[in-house]
Amino acid sequence: MRNSWWGIALLFALVGTVYLLDAVLMPFIAGLILAYLADPLTNYFQRLGMKRTWAVSSVFLVLTLVLALSLLILIPLVVQQIKQLGEALPGVLNWVEGVLAPQVQEWTGYDLAAELSNVRETLVENWRDAGSYVAQALGQIGRSGMAFASWVTYVALIPVVTFYLLLDWNHMLSNLGNLVPRQWADDTFRLARRCDEVLASFLRGQLLVMLCLGVIYAVGLTLLGLNFGLLIGVLSGLVSIVPFLGFIVGLVIAVVVALFQFDTWWALLGVVAVFGLGQVAESVVLQPKLLGDKIGLHPVAVIFAVLAGGHLFGLTGVLLALPAAAVIMVLLREVKDRYKNSALYDAQLESLEQPIQHDELGHDDKRESS
């Protein structure tokens, strides 16, 4: 009983520390997650004969090159499409007011044009003033020298923390394992392996699925000649962290853009074909190859975990949300398994299956005793 109270006290102390040191912990938690994601690649380089230091350095070199090439290719294209979106926004709103709103009013009786007139003016005005707002925000950050320096320091610490955690990852896990009481070692290591399966399935596997879906959607929509195809593809890939949500959001946006741009059913069929191809690729290739049969997190659990973590602990809570949800899910399933193997669960089953005893005259025991 004393050990249980110590465990509860330690849990509350940990939560309180995260709450009080929210901003300070952010680079360390981000570095911990990145080290966890990069550890398999580091182990692979080690199996090729590299020492741990050279393996970690090689991982950092690969990640730096991939990130640099991605930014050099994507940033100019995304900025260009955002600029085009700002230029096309008034025309889109005019189309909604002149074409879509009458159809909505005819089908539902709701006057959408009256509501959109004020929205149109507000959006256009704010879009034009966005540059001045950004300049004001940057100026405010520049005037707050200490806050700006702290922000830069936290961001710069992330690769440093990641490097040293990745360098000592195996040694750190070994030391943590040696601290576990020996009578709890088997259960602790078994639960840790189950948590690792869930996290590996969701974090590593789902991130790769998101990347592949984003590429499929962006390339397909761009080949169709759809405006903002890259932007829609990137957005759909990011939102695909929740299964089917990226497909729904991307398809709706792409259909609206295709209606405005082409005004033909062939364009709609092309958009549907692109997103259908993405879903087939996800179901037939991506999910089996990248996720396998490992148990991932339920979409509702993902949404709740991210929102609750962000509300309670800010950015640190968002980073901790998915690992914490995975651990909680594994522990709840462990409680369920132990309950089903307990005497309480078996006793309920036995009481339902136990037959009523009858005497030779056909009367049951309870009635005879009365």
PDB file of N, CA and C in Angstrom, residues 7 33 54 59 61 118-119 135 214 282 298 302 308 342 370:
ATOM      1  N   GLY A   7       3.926   5.908  -5.532  1.00  0.00           N
ATOM      2  CA  GLY A   7       3.738   6.041  -6.977  1.00  0.00           C
ATOM      3  C   GLY A   7       2.808   7.185  -7.331  1.00  0.00           C
ATOM      4  N   ILE A  33      11.644  13.191 -28.072  1.00  0.00           N
ATOM      5  CA  ILE A  33      10.812  12.570 -29.100  1.00  0.00           C
ATOM      6  C   ILE A  33      11.606  12.364 -30.382  1.00  0.00           C
ATOM      7  N   TRP A  54      29.684   7.956 -34.664  1.00  0.00           N
ATOM      8  CA  TRP A  54      29.607   8.167 -36.109  1.00  0.00           C
ATOM      9  C   TRP A  54      28.207   7.866 -36.639  1.00  0.00           C
ATOM     10  N   VAL A  59      23.238  10.142 -38.917  1.00  0.00           N
ATOM     11  CA  VAL A  59      21.796  10.409 -38.867  1.00  0.00           C
ATOM     12  C   VAL A  59      21.525  11.901 -38.942  1.00  0.00           C
ATOM     13  N   LEU A  61      23.425  14.168 -40.266  1.00  0.00           N
ATOM     14  CA  LEU A  61      23.775  14.634 -41.608  1.00  0.00           C
ATOM     15  C   LEU A  61      22.648  14.318 -42.595  1.00  0.00           C
ATOM     16  N   ASN A 118     -20.448  40.734 -45.586  1.00  0.00           N
ATOM     17  CA  ASN A 118     -19.587  41.275 -44.530  1.00  0.00           C
ATOM     18  C   ASN A 118     -18.317  40.443 -44.365  1.00  0.00           C
ATOM     19  N   VAL A 119     -18.469  39.119 -44.503  1.00  0.00           N
ATOM     20  CA  VAL A 119     -17.299  38.250 -44.378  1.00  0.00           C
ATOM     21  C   VAL A 119     -16.290  38.559 -45.476  1.00  0.00           C
ATOM     22  N   ALA A 135       4.607  42.498 -39.534  1.00  0.00           N
ATOM     23  CA  ALA A 135       5.686  43.449 -39.237  1.00  0.00           C
ATOM     24  C   ALA A 135       5.587  43.968 -37.808  1.00  0.00           C
ATOM     25  N   GLY A 214       0.620  13.014 -48.433  1.00  0.00           N
ATOM     26  CA  GLY A 214       0.798  14.401 -48.856  1.00  0.00           C
ATOM     27  C   GLY A 214       1.444  14.497 -50.228  1.00  0.00           C
ATOM     28  N   GLU A 282      -3.069   3.898 -49.371  1.00  0.00           N
ATOM     29  CA  GLU A 282      -2.979   3.812 -47.913  1.00  0.00           C
ATOM     30  C   GLU A 282      -3.444   2.449 -47.414  1.00  0.00           C
ATOM     31  N   HIS A 298      -6.606   5.201 -31.288  1.00  0.00           N
ATOM     32  CA  HIS A 298      -7.896   5.497 -31.904  1.00  0.00           C
ATOM     33  C   HIS A 298      -7.935   6.977 -32.291  1.00  0.00           C
ATOM     34  N   VAL A 302      -6.617  10.370 -30.224  1.00  0.00           N
ATOM     35  CA  VAL A 302      -5.616  11.313 -30.727  1.00  0.00           C
ATOM     36  C   VAL A 302      -6.122  12.759 -30.587  1.00  0.00           C
ATOM     37  N   ALA A 308      -6.422  18.221 -25.094  1.00  0.00           N
ATOM     38  CA  ALA A 308      -6.274  18.287 -23.643  1.00  0.00           C
ATOM     39  C   ALA A 308      -4.847  18.667 -23.251  1.00  0.00           C
ATOM     40  N   SER A 342      -9.101 -12.454 -13.525  1.00  0.00           N
ATOM     41  CA  SER A 342      -9.223 -12.421 -12.074  1.00  0.00           C
ATOM     42  C   SER A 342     -10.323 -13.363 -11.593  1.00  0.00           C
ATOM     43  N   SER A 370     -37.228 -24.084   2.330  1.00  0.00           N
ATOM     44  CA  SER A 370     -38.197 -23.188   2.918  1.00  0.00           C
ATOM     45  C   SER A 370     -39.393 -23.964   3.485  1.00  0.00           C
TER      46      SER A 370
END
